[in-house]
Amino acid sequence: MSDDVHVVGLTGQSGAGKTTVCKVFEENGFSVINCDLISRQVTEKGSPCLSQLAECFGKDIIRPDGTLDRRKLGDIVFGNRELLYQLNGICYPYITYQIVERLKALKESGQRYVLLDAPTLFESRADDFCDLIISVTADKESRLKRILERDGITEEQALKRFASQHTEEFFRSRSDYIIINNKDIPILIEKAKEVSDKVKEYFNAQTD
């Protein structure tokens, strides 16, 4: 991004443990830009993005109170790459604009380390903003168990979500660091702390 603010992209598979890794990086001095949160903000009630989504996927995706029914939209697009591509094409310009604005604000405030928490880092081309990329992966069984417990969806819905996402090899080939989370949380936290320390050492060495 620049010589005085270092941006790390965090991505990976659903249910792999990105949220835990993100918390570790935040505790280790990284300012976090949460792209999931941004995606919710750009599709809030009355937003231009939400209007475009309704035009594309039908007014049924909007609840009676005017908010987006994310589960209904997910049922439409997950498992259908063409529809998912259309969804991304509508949302990503709005999300990218917000990412740029937040990076500018963090730079102006003097932040040195930024973690861009983006499940669709590569699809949105947000990897263009990143100096390093970290991916979190896990085996399918572990991810499925976590997703079912966390999101309260059916196994069929979870598998559709998986089918719309990239393979572990895809992430491996495009990342500077891979964190594999097939075990328990304490081990994941230990791995994430180790990687966050290495990343800061790398950036510090560049500026010395």
PDB file of N, CA and C in Angstrom, residues 26-125:
ATOM      1  N   GLU A  26      -5.353  -8.405  15.971  1.00  0.00           N
ATOM      2  CA  GLU A  26      -5.792  -7.143  16.568  1.00  0.00           C
ATOM      3  C   GLU A  26      -5.118  -6.930  17.918  1.00  0.00           C
ATOM      4  N   GLU A  27      -5.029  -7.989  18.715  1.00  0.00           N
ATOM      5  CA  GLU A  27      -4.378  -7.901  20.028  1.00  0.00           C
ATOM      6  C   GLU A  27      -2.878  -7.640  19.890  1.00  0.00           C
ATOM      7  N   ASN A  28      -2.333  -7.973  18.709  1.00  0.00           N
ATOM      8  CA  ASN A  28      -0.902  -7.787  18.481  1.00  0.00           C
ATOM      9  C   ASN A  28      -0.601  -6.478  17.737  1.00  0.00           C
ATOM     10  N   GLY A  29      -1.564  -5.538  17.750  1.00  0.00           N
ATOM     11  CA  GLY A  29      -1.298  -4.201  17.254  1.00  0.00           C
ATOM     12  C   GLY A  29      -1.767  -3.887  15.851  1.00  0.00           C
ATOM     13  N   PHE A  30      -2.536  -4.780  15.235  1.00  0.00           N
ATOM     14  CA  PHE A  30      -3.053  -4.515  13.895  1.00  0.00           C
ATOM     15  C   PHE A  30      -4.432  -3.857  13.968  1.00  0.00           C
ATOM     16  N   SER A  31      -4.628  -2.825  13.165  1.00  0.00           N
ATOM     17  CA  SER A  31      -5.958  -2.246  13.000  1.00  0.00           C
ATOM     18  C   SER A  31      -6.706  -3.090  11.977  1.00  0.00           C
ATOM     19  N   VAL A  32      -7.937  -3.442  12.273  1.00  0.00           N
ATOM     20  CA  VAL A  32      -8.683  -4.375  11.421  1.00  0.00           C
ATOM     21  C   VAL A  32      -9.738  -3.657  10.593  1.00  0.00           C
ATOM     22  N   ILE A  33      -9.752  -3.961   9.304  1.00  0.00           N
ATOM     23  CA  ILE A  33     -10.854  -3.560   8.426  1.00  0.00           C
ATOM     24  C   ILE A  33     -11.658  -4.819   8.132  1.00  0.00           C
ATOM     25  N   ASN A  34     -12.869  -4.868   8.639  1.00  0.00           N
ATOM     26  CA  ASN A  34     -13.730  -6.048   8.519  1.00  0.00           C
ATOM     27  C   ASN A  34     -14.606  -5.916   7.273  1.00  0.00           C
ATOM     28  N   CYS A  35     -14.283  -6.670   6.237  1.00  0.00           N
ATOM     29  CA  CYS A  35     -15.021  -6.546   4.974  1.00  0.00           C
ATOM     30  C   CYS A  35     -16.418  -7.156   5.046  1.00  0.00           C
ATOM     31  N   ASP A  36     -16.630  -8.116   5.925  1.00  0.00           N
ATOM     32  CA  ASP A  36     -17.988  -8.631   6.138  1.00  0.00           C
ATOM     33  C   ASP A  36     -18.886  -7.526   6.684  1.00  0.00           C
ATOM     34  N   LEU A  37     -18.347  -6.769   7.632  1.00  0.00           N
ATOM     35  CA  LEU A  37     -19.105  -5.660   8.205  1.00  0.00           C
ATOM     36  C   LEU A  37     -19.375  -4.593   7.150  1.00  0.00           C
ATOM     37  N   ILE A  38     -18.379  -4.310   6.326  1.00  0.00           N
ATOM     38  CA  ILE A  38     -18.569  -3.337   5.252  1.00  0.00           C
ATOM     39  C   ILE A  38     -19.655  -3.803   4.290  1.00  0.00           C
ATOM     40  N   SER A  39     -19.652  -5.100   3.964  1.00  0.00           N
ATOM     41  CA  SER A  39     -20.654  -5.626   3.024  1.00  0.00           C
ATOM     42  C   SER A  39     -22.063  -5.476   3.585  1.00  0.00           C
ATOM     43  N   ARG A  40     -22.195  -5.542   4.906  1.00  0.00           N
ATOM     44  CA  ARG A  40     -23.511  -5.336   5.526  1.00  0.00           C
ATOM     45  C   ARG A  40     -23.890  -3.860   5.492  1.00  0.00           C
ATOM     46  N   GLN A  41     -22.919  -3.009   5.688  1.00  0.00           N
ATOM     47  CA  GLN A  41     -23.196  -1.569   5.705  1.00  0.00           C
ATOM     48  C   GLN A  41     -23.592  -1.053   4.322  1.00  0.00           C
ATOM     49  N   VAL A  42     -22.945  -1.567   3.263  1.00  0.00           N
ATOM     50  CA  VAL A  42     -23.269  -1.061   1.920  1.00  0.00           C
ATOM     51  C   VAL A  42     -24.596  -1.607   1.407  1.00  0.00           C
ATOM     52  N   THR A  43     -25.144  -2.631   2.091  1.00  0.00           N
ATOM     53  CA  THR A  43     -26.447  -3.174   1.684  1.00  0.00           C
ATOM     54  C   THR A  43     -27.532  -2.861   2.714  1.00  0.00           C
ATOM     55  N   GLU A  44     -27.324  -1.819   3.496  1.00  0.00           N
ATOM     56  CA  GLU A  44     -28.328  -1.436   4.488  1.00  0.00           C
ATOM     57  C   GLU A  44     -29.614  -0.945   3.809  1.00  0.00           C
ATOM     58  N   LYS A  45     -30.663  -0.915   4.579  1.00  0.00           N
ATOM     59  CA  LYS A  45     -31.974  -0.462   4.103  1.00  0.00           C
ATOM     60  C   LYS A  45     -31.864   0.879   3.384  1.00  0.00           C
ATOM     61  N   GLY A  46     -32.407   0.929   2.166  1.00  0.00           N
ATOM     62  CA  GLY A  46     -32.426   2.169   1.403  1.00  0.00           C
ATOM     63  C   GLY A  46     -31.163   2.482   0.630  1.00  0.00           C
ATOM     64  N   SER A  47     -30.156   1.605   0.709  1.00  0.00           N
ATOM     65  CA  SER A  47     -28.893   1.878   0.035  1.00  0.00           C
ATOM     66  C   SER A  47     -29.006   1.619  -1.470  1.00  0.00           C
ATOM     67  N   PRO A  48     -28.179   2.317  -2.276  1.00  0.00           N
ATOM     68  CA  PRO A  48     -28.175   2.070  -3.721  1.00  0.00           C
ATOM     69  C   PRO A  48     -27.809   0.633  -4.061  1.00  0.00           C
ATOM     70  N   CYS A  49     -26.888   0.067  -3.303  1.00  0.00           N
ATOM     71  CA  CYS A  49     -26.479  -1.317  -3.545  1.00  0.00           C
ATOM     72  C   CYS A  49     -27.646  -2.279  -3.356  1.00  0.00           C
ATOM     73  N   LEU A  50     -28.420  -2.086  -2.290  1.00  0.00           N
ATOM     74  CA  LEU A  50     -29.567  -2.959  -2.030  1.00  0.00           C
ATOM     75  C   LEU A  50     -30.596  -2.837  -3.143  1.00  0.00           C
ATOM     76  N   SER A  51     -30.798  -1.646  -3.642  1.00  0.00           N
ATOM     77  CA  SER A  51     -31.741  -1.450  -4.749  1.00  0.00           C
ATOM     78  C   SER A  51     -31.301  -2.215  -5.981  1.00  0.00           C
ATOM     79  N   GLN A  52     -29.999  -2.194  -6.274  1.00  0.00           N
ATOM     80  CA  GLN A  52     -29.479  -2.929  -7.416  1.00  0.00           C
ATOM     81  C   GLN A  52     -29.634  -4.438  -7.227  1.00  0.00           C
ATOM     82  N   LEU A  53     -29.418  -4.904  -6.015  1.00  0.00           N
ATOM     83  CA  LEU A  53     -29.585  -6.337  -5.740  1.00  0.00           C
ATOM     84  C   LEU A  53     -31.034  -6.770  -5.946  1.00  0.00           C
ATOM     85  N   ALA A  54     -31.969  -5.950  -5.511  1.00  0.00           N
ATOM     86  CA  ALA A  54     -33.388  -6.280  -5.678  1.00  0.00           C
ATOM     87  C   ALA A  54     -33.777  -6.309  -7.155  1.00  0.00           C
ATOM     88  N   GLU A  55     -33.214  -5.404  -7.930  1.00  0.00           N
ATOM     89  CA  GLU A  55     -33.488  -5.391  -9.366  1.00  0.00           C
ATOM     90  C   GLU A  55     -32.979  -6.657 -10.040  1.00  0.00           C
ATOM     91  N   CYS A  56     -31.842  -7.145  -9.560  1.00  0.00           N
ATOM     92  CA  CYS A  56     -31.202  -8.312 -10.172  1.00  0.00           C
ATOM     93  C   CYS A  56     -31.813  -9.629  -9.703  1.00  0.00           C
ATOM     94  N   PHE A  57     -32.078  -9.742  -8.396  1.00  0.00           N
ATOM     95  CA  PHE A  57     -32.478 -11.028  -7.818  1.00  0.00           C
ATOM     96  C   PHE A  57     -33.936 -11.074  -7.352  1.00  0.00           C
ATOM     97  N   GLY A  58     -34.654  -9.970  -7.502  1.00  0.00           N
ATOM     98  CA  GLY A  58     -36.057  -9.952  -7.140  1.00  0.00           C
ATOM     99  C   GLY A  58     -36.309  -9.292  -5.792  1.00  0.00           C
ATOM    100  N   LYS A  59     -37.483  -8.695  -5.655  1.00  0.00           N
ATOM    101  CA  LYS A  59     -37.820  -7.973  -4.425  1.00  0.00           C
ATOM    102  C   LYS A  59     -38.024  -8.889  -3.228  1.00  0.00           C
ATOM    103  N   ASP A  60     -38.117 -10.209  -3.474  1.00  0.00           N
ATOM    104  CA  ASP A  60     -38.302 -11.153  -2.372  1.00  0.00           C
ATOM    105  C   ASP A  60     -37.100 -11.207  -1.437  1.00  0.00           C
ATOM    106  N   ILE A  61     -35.950 -10.726  -1.902  1.00  0.00           N
ATOM    107  CA  ILE A  61     -34.764 -10.757  -1.035  1.00  0.00           C
ATOM    108  C   ILE A  61     -34.796  -9.629  -0.005  1.00  0.00           C
ATOM    109  N   ILE A  62     -35.790  -8.756  -0.112  1.00  0.00           N
ATOM    110  CA  ILE A  62     -35.929  -7.676   0.873  1.00  0.00           C
ATOM    111  C   ILE A  62     -37.082  -8.004   1.822  1.00  0.00           C
ATOM    112  N   ARG A  63     -36.809  -7.950   3.109  1.00  0.00           N
ATOM    113  CA  ARG A  63     -37.831  -8.233   4.118  1.00  0.00           C
ATOM    114  C   ARG A  63     -38.870  -7.111   4.147  1.00  0.00           C
ATOM    115  N   PRO A  64     -40.003  -7.370   4.790  1.00  0.00           N
ATOM    116  CA  PRO A  64     -41.035  -6.323   4.903  1.00  0.00           C
ATOM    117  C   PRO A  64     -40.541  -5.032   5.550  1.00  0.00           C
ATOM    118  N   ASP A  65     -39.521  -5.136   6.401  1.00  0.00           N
ATOM    119  CA  ASP A  65     -38.997  -3.927   7.065  1.00  0.00           C
ATOM    120  C   ASP A  65     -37.965  -3.195   6.199  1.00  0.00           C
ATOM    121  N   GLY A  66     -37.733  -3.693   4.982  1.00  0.00           N
ATOM    122  CA  GLY A  66     -36.830  -3.019   4.060  1.00  0.00           C
ATOM    123  C   GLY A  66     -35.383  -3.459   4.129  1.00  0.00           C
ATOM    124  N   THR A  67     -35.074  -4.422   4.998  1.00  0.00           N
ATOM    125  CA  THR A  67     -33.691  -4.903   5.128  1.00  0.00           C
ATOM    126  C   THR A  67     -33.463  -6.123   4.245  1.00  0.00           C
ATOM    127  N   LEU A  68     -32.204  -6.410   3.982  1.00  0.00           N
ATOM    128  CA  LEU A  68     -31.835  -7.536   3.126  1.00  0.00           C
ATOM    129  C   LEU A  68     -31.980  -8.855   3.869  1.00  0.00           C
ATOM    130  N   ASP A  69     -32.637  -9.819   3.233  1.00  0.00           N
ATOM    131  CA  ASP A  69     -32.728 -11.182   3.759  1.00  0.00           C
ATOM    132  C   ASP A  69     -31.534 -11.961   3.221  1.00  0.00           C
ATOM    133  N   ARG A  70     -30.447 -11.972   3.975  1.00  0.00           N
ATOM    134  CA  ARG A  70     -29.202 -12.559   3.505  1.00  0.00           C
ATOM    135  C   ARG A  70     -29.306 -14.062   3.271  1.00  0.00           C
ATOM    136  N   ARG A  71     -30.079 -14.720   4.097  1.00  0.00           N
ATOM    137  CA  ARG A  71     -30.213 -16.167   3.912  1.00  0.00           C
ATOM    138  C   ARG A  71     -30.941 -16.477   2.612  1.00  0.00           C
ATOM    139  N   LYS A  72     -31.958 -15.714   2.298  1.00  0.00           N
ATOM    140  CA  LYS A  72     -32.707 -15.932   1.055  1.00  0.00           C
ATOM    141  C   LYS A  72     -31.820 -15.645  -0.158  1.00  0.00           C
ATOM    142  N   LEU A  73     -31.038 -14.565  -0.059  1.00  0.00           N
ATOM    143  CA  LEU A  73     -30.120 -14.242  -1.152  1.00  0.00           C
ATOM    144  C   LEU A  73     -29.063 -15.333  -1.295  1.00  0.00           C
ATOM    145  N   GLY A  74     -28.582 -15.839  -0.182  1.00  0.00           N
ATOM    146  CA  GLY A  74     -27.592 -16.910  -0.212  1.00  0.00           C
ATOM    147  C   GLY A  74     -28.132 -18.170  -0.859  1.00  0.00           C
ATOM    148  N   ASP A  75     -29.387 -18.503  -0.575  1.00  0.00           N
ATOM    149  CA  ASP A  75     -30.008 -19.682  -1.180  1.00  0.00           C
ATOM    150  C   ASP A  75     -30.065 -19.549  -2.706  1.00  0.00           C
ATOM    151  N   ILE A  76     -30.183 -18.309  -3.174  1.00  0.00           N
ATOM    152  CA  ILE A  76     -30.263 -18.067  -4.621  1.00  0.00           C
ATOM    153  C   ILE A  76     -28.896 -18.208  -5.284  1.00  0.00           C
ATOM    154  N   VAL A  77     -27.875 -17.633  -4.673  1.00  0.00           N
ATOM    155  CA  VAL A  77     -26.579 -17.531  -5.370  1.00  0.00           C
ATOM    156  C   VAL A  77     -25.598 -18.658  -5.071  1.00  0.00           C
ATOM    157  N   PHE A  78     -25.620 -19.220  -3.854  1.00  0.00           N
ATOM    158  CA  PHE A  78     -24.642 -20.261  -3.532  1.00  0.00           C
ATOM    159  C   PHE A  78     -24.946 -21.509  -4.346  1.00  0.00           C
ATOM    160  N   GLY A  79     -23.904 -22.023  -4.988  1.00  0.00           N
ATOM    161  CA  GLY A  79     -24.077 -23.183  -5.847  1.00  0.00           C
ATOM    162  C   GLY A  79     -24.328 -22.817  -7.294  1.00  0.00           C
ATOM    163  N   ASN A  80     -24.463 -21.523  -7.580  1.00  0.00           N
ATOM    164  CA  ASN A  80     -24.656 -21.052  -8.959  1.00  0.00           C
ATOM    165  C   ASN A  80     -23.609 -19.972  -9.227  1.00  0.00           C
ATOM    166  N   ARG A  81     -22.539 -20.338  -9.894  1.00  0.00           N
ATOM    167  CA  ARG A  81     -21.408 -19.426 -10.079  1.00  0.00           C
ATOM    168  C   ARG A  81     -21.781 -18.186 -10.879  1.00  0.00           C
ATOM    169  N   GLU A  82     -22.668 -18.337 -11.840  1.00  0.00           N
ATOM    170  CA  GLU A  82     -23.051 -17.189 -12.658  1.00  0.00           C
ATOM    171  C   GLU A  82     -23.789 -16.147 -11.824  1.00  0.00           C
ATOM    172  N   LEU A  83     -24.727 -16.619 -10.983  1.00  0.00           N
ATOM    173  CA  LEU A  83     -25.468 -15.694 -10.127  1.00  0.00           C
ATOM    174  C   LEU A  83     -24.564 -15.084  -9.060  1.00  0.00           C
ATOM    175  N   LEU A  84     -23.645 -15.891  -8.543  1.00  0.00           N
ATOM    176  CA  LEU A  84     -22.697 -15.375  -7.552  1.00  0.00           C
ATOM    177  C   LEU A  84     -21.815 -14.296  -8.180  1.00  0.00           C
ATOM    178  N   TYR A  85     -21.438 -14.500  -9.424  1.00  0.00           N
ATOM    179  CA  TYR A  85     -20.650 -13.512 -10.150  1.00  0.00           C
ATOM    180  C   TYR A  85     -21.429 -12.203 -10.291  1.00  0.00           C
ATOM    181  N   GLN A  86     -22.720 -12.308 -10.573  1.00  0.00           N
ATOM    182  CA  GLN A  86     -23.561 -11.115 -10.684  1.00  0.00           C
ATOM    183  C   GLN A  86     -23.658 -10.387  -9.343  1.00  0.00           C
ATOM    184  N   LEU A  87     -23.827 -11.155  -8.281  1.00  0.00           N
ATOM    185  CA  LEU A  87     -23.892 -10.572  -6.935  1.00  0.00           C
ATOM    186  C   LEU A  87     -22.609  -9.803  -6.623  1.00  0.00           C
ATOM    187  N   ASN A  88     -21.479 -10.443  -6.876  1.00  0.00           N
ATOM    188  CA  ASN A  88     -20.195  -9.812  -6.597  1.00  0.00           C
ATOM    189  C   ASN A  88     -19.991  -8.555  -7.439  1.00  0.00           C
ATOM    190  N   GLY A  89     -20.424  -8.617  -8.681  1.00  0.00           N
ATOM    191  CA  GLY A  89     -20.270  -7.474  -9.571  1.00  0.00           C
ATOM    192  C   GLY A  89     -21.032  -6.245  -9.091  1.00  0.00           C
ATOM    193  N   ILE A  90     -22.135  -6.473  -8.402  1.00  0.00           N
ATOM    194  CA  ILE A  90     -22.912  -5.365  -7.847  1.00  0.00           C
ATOM    195  C   ILE A  90     -22.281  -4.830  -6.566  1.00  0.00           C
ATOM    196  N   CYS A  91     -21.882  -5.740  -5.676  1.00  0.00           N
ATOM    197  CA  CYS A  91     -21.444  -5.330  -4.337  1.00  0.00           C
ATOM    198  C   CYS A  91     -20.006  -4.825  -4.264  1.00  0.00           C
ATOM    199  N   TYR A  92     -19.117  -5.423  -5.037  1.00  0.00           N
ATOM    200  CA  TYR A  92     -17.692  -5.138  -4.849  1.00  0.00           C
ATOM    201  C   TYR A  92     -17.292  -3.681  -5.075  1.00  0.00           C
ATOM    202  N   PRO A  93     -17.840  -2.984  -6.057  1.00  0.00           N
ATOM    203  CA  PRO A  93     -17.454  -1.569  -6.202  1.00  0.00           C
ATOM    204  C   PRO A  93     -17.755  -0.738  -4.957  1.00  0.00           C
ATOM    205  N   TYR A  94     -18.892  -0.997  -4.320  1.00  0.00           N
ATOM    206  CA  TYR A  94     -19.250  -0.278  -3.100  1.00  0.00           C
ATOM    207  C   TYR A  94     -18.294  -0.651  -1.954  1.00  0.00           C
ATOM    208  N   ILE A  95     -17.982  -1.943  -1.855  1.00  0.00           N
ATOM    209  CA  ILE A  95     -17.095  -2.416  -0.794  1.00  0.00           C
ATOM    210  C   ILE A  95     -15.683  -1.870  -0.985  1.00  0.00           C
ATOM    211  N   THR A  96     -15.198  -1.914  -2.231  1.00  0.00           N
ATOM    212  CA  THR A  96     -13.841  -1.434  -2.516  1.00  0.00           C
ATOM    213  C   THR A  96     -13.695   0.042  -2.178  1.00  0.00           C
ATOM    214  N   TYR A  97     -14.698   0.827  -2.491  1.00  0.00           N
ATOM    215  CA  TYR A  97     -14.658   2.259  -2.168  1.00  0.00           C
ATOM    216  C   TYR A  97     -14.495   2.456  -0.662  1.00  0.00           C
ATOM    217  N   GLN A  98     -15.246   1.697   0.133  1.00  0.00           N
ATOM    218  CA  GLN A  98     -15.157   1.821   1.584  1.00  0.00           C
ATOM    219  C   GLN A  98     -13.797   1.369   2.111  1.00  0.00           C
ATOM    220  N   ILE A  99     -13.237   0.324   1.509  1.00  0.00           N
ATOM    221  CA  ILE A  99     -11.906  -0.140   1.921  1.00  0.00           C
ATOM    222  C   ILE A  99     -10.874   0.966   1.699  1.00  0.00           C
ATOM    223  N   VAL A 100     -10.908   1.577   0.534  1.00  0.00           N
ATOM    224  CA  VAL A 100      -9.960   2.651   0.213  1.00  0.00           C
ATOM    225  C   VAL A 100     -10.097   3.806   1.196  1.00  0.00           C
ATOM    226  N   GLU A 101     -11.335   4.181   1.500  1.00  0.00           N
ATOM    227  CA  GLU A 101     -11.558   5.292   2.428  1.00  0.00           C
ATOM    228  C   GLU A 101     -11.028   4.967   3.829  1.00  0.00           C
ATOM    229  N   ARG A 102     -11.201   3.732   4.264  1.00  0.00           N
ATOM    230  CA  ARG A 102     -10.751   3.362   5.610  1.00  0.00           C
ATOM    231  C   ARG A 102      -9.226   3.248   5.674  1.00  0.00           C
ATOM    232  N   LEU A 103      -8.631   2.777   4.589  1.00  0.00           N
ATOM    233  CA  LEU A 103      -7.172   2.736   4.547  1.00  0.00           C
ATOM    234  C   LEU A 103      -6.592   4.149   4.612  1.00  0.00           C
ATOM    235  N   LYS A 104      -7.214   5.074   3.917  1.00  0.00           N
ATOM    236  CA  LYS A 104      -6.768   6.477   3.959  1.00  0.00           C
ATOM    237  C   LYS A 104      -6.862   7.023   5.381  1.00  0.00           C
ATOM    238  N   ALA A 105      -7.985   6.743   6.042  1.00  0.00           N
ATOM    239  CA  ALA A 105      -8.195   7.249   7.398  1.00  0.00           C
ATOM    240  C   ALA A 105      -7.183   6.656   8.375  1.00  0.00           C
ATOM    241  N   LEU A 106      -6.891   5.362   8.240  1.00  0.00           N
ATOM    242  CA  LEU A 106      -5.930   4.716   9.128  1.00  0.00           C
ATOM    243  C   LEU A 106      -4.523   5.255   8.891  1.00  0.00           C
ATOM    244  N   LYS A 107      -4.197   5.487   7.627  1.00  0.00           N
ATOM    245  CA  LYS A 107      -2.893   6.061   7.302  1.00  0.00           C
ATOM    246  C   LYS A 107      -2.744   7.447   7.921  1.00  0.00           C
ATOM    247  N   GLU A 108      -3.790   8.259   7.791  1.00  0.00           N
ATOM    248  CA  GLU A 108      -3.751   9.622   8.334  1.00  0.00           C
ATOM    249  C   GLU A 108      -3.660   9.628   9.860  1.00  0.00           C
ATOM    250  N   SER A 109      -4.198   8.581  10.494  1.00  0.00           N
ATOM    251  CA  SER A 109      -4.166   8.513  11.959  1.00  0.00           C
ATOM    252  C   SER A 109      -2.853   7.937  12.482  1.00  0.00           C
ATOM    253  N   GLY A 110      -1.968   7.539  11.551  1.00  0.00           N
ATOM    254  CA  GLY A 110      -0.649   7.066  11.953  1.00  0.00           C
ATOM    255  C   GLY A 110      -0.536   5.581  12.211  1.00  0.00           C
ATOM    256  N   GLN A 111      -1.551   4.801  11.817  1.00  0.00           N
ATOM    257  CA  GLN A 111      -1.485   3.357  11.999  1.00  0.00           C
ATOM    258  C   GLN A 111      -0.431   2.744  11.080  1.00  0.00           C
ATOM    259  N   ARG A 112       0.344   1.792  11.595  1.00  0.00           N
ATOM    260  CA  ARG A 112       1.402   1.167  10.800  1.00  0.00           C
ATOM    261  C   ARG A 112       0.984  -0.188  10.242  1.00  0.00           C
ATOM    262  N   TYR A 113       0.170  -0.917  11.000  1.00  0.00           N
ATOM    263  CA  TYR A 113      -0.192  -2.276  10.588  1.00  0.00           C
ATOM    264  C   TYR A 113      -1.709  -2.387  10.436  1.00  0.00           C
ATOM    265  N   VAL A 114      -2.137  -2.833   9.268  1.00  0.00           N
ATOM    266  CA  VAL A 114      -3.567  -2.984   9.002  1.00  0.00           C
ATOM    267  C   VAL A 114      -3.845  -4.417   8.542  1.00  0.00           C
ATOM    268  N   LEU A 115      -4.861  -5.034   9.123  1.00  0.00           N
ATOM    269  CA  LEU A 115      -5.313  -6.349   8.690  1.00  0.00           C
ATOM    270  C   LEU A 115      -6.621  -6.183   7.933  1.00  0.00           C
ATOM    271  N   LEU A 116      -6.626  -6.574   6.670  1.00  0.00           N
ATOM    272  CA  LEU A 116      -7.819  -6.507   5.840  1.00  0.00           C
ATOM    273  C   LEU A 116      -8.485  -7.874   5.884  1.00  0.00           C
ATOM    274  N   ASP A 117      -9.503  -8.003   6.714  1.00  0.00           N
ATOM    275  CA  ASP A 117     -10.211  -9.265   6.931  1.00  0.00           C
ATOM    276  C   ASP A 117     -11.269  -9.420   5.838  1.00  0.00           C
ATOM    277  N   ALA A 118     -10.950 -10.232   4.811  1.00  0.00           N
ATOM    278  CA  ALA A 118     -11.796 -10.278   3.611  1.00  0.00           C
ATOM    279  C   ALA A 118     -11.967 -11.712   3.116  1.00  0.00           C
ATOM    280  N   PRO A 119     -13.099 -12.347   3.417  1.00  0.00           N
ATOM    281  CA  PRO A 119     -13.343 -13.701   2.931  1.00  0.00           C
ATOM    282  C   PRO A 119     -13.243 -13.824   1.411  1.00  0.00           C
ATOM    283  N   THR A 120     -13.645 -12.768   0.691  1.00  0.00           N
ATOM    284  CA  THR A 120     -13.568 -12.781  -0.773  1.00  0.00           C
ATOM    285  C   THR A 120     -12.459 -11.837  -1.248  1.00  0.00           C
ATOM    286  N   LEU A 121     -11.305 -11.967  -0.637  1.00  0.00           N
ATOM    287  CA  LEU A 121     -10.178 -11.080  -0.922  1.00  0.00           C
ATOM    288  C   LEU A 121      -9.802 -11.094  -2.403  1.00  0.00           C
ATOM    289  N   PHE A 122      -9.697 -12.292  -2.981  1.00  0.00           N
ATOM    290  CA  PHE A 122      -9.247 -12.415  -4.364  1.00  0.00           C
ATOM    291  C   PHE A 122     -10.355 -12.057  -5.354  1.00  0.00           C
ATOM    292  N   GLU A 123     -11.572 -12.478  -5.054  1.00  0.00           N
ATOM    293  CA  GLU A 123     -12.686 -12.191  -5.961  1.00  0.00           C
ATOM    294  C   GLU A 123     -12.919 -10.691  -6.113  1.00  0.00           C
ATOM    295  N   SER A 124     -12.744  -9.962  -5.029  1.00  0.00           N
ATOM    296  CA  SER A 124     -12.998  -8.516  -5.033  1.00  0.00           C
ATOM    297  C   SER A 124     -11.788  -7.715  -5.493  1.00  0.00           C
ATOM    298  N   ARG A 125     -10.672  -8.403  -5.747  1.00  0.00           N
ATOM    299  CA  ARG A 125      -9.405  -7.768  -6.131  1.00  0.00           C
ATOM    300  C   ARG A 125      -8.829  -6.922  -5.005  1.00  0.00           C
TER     301      ARG A 125
END
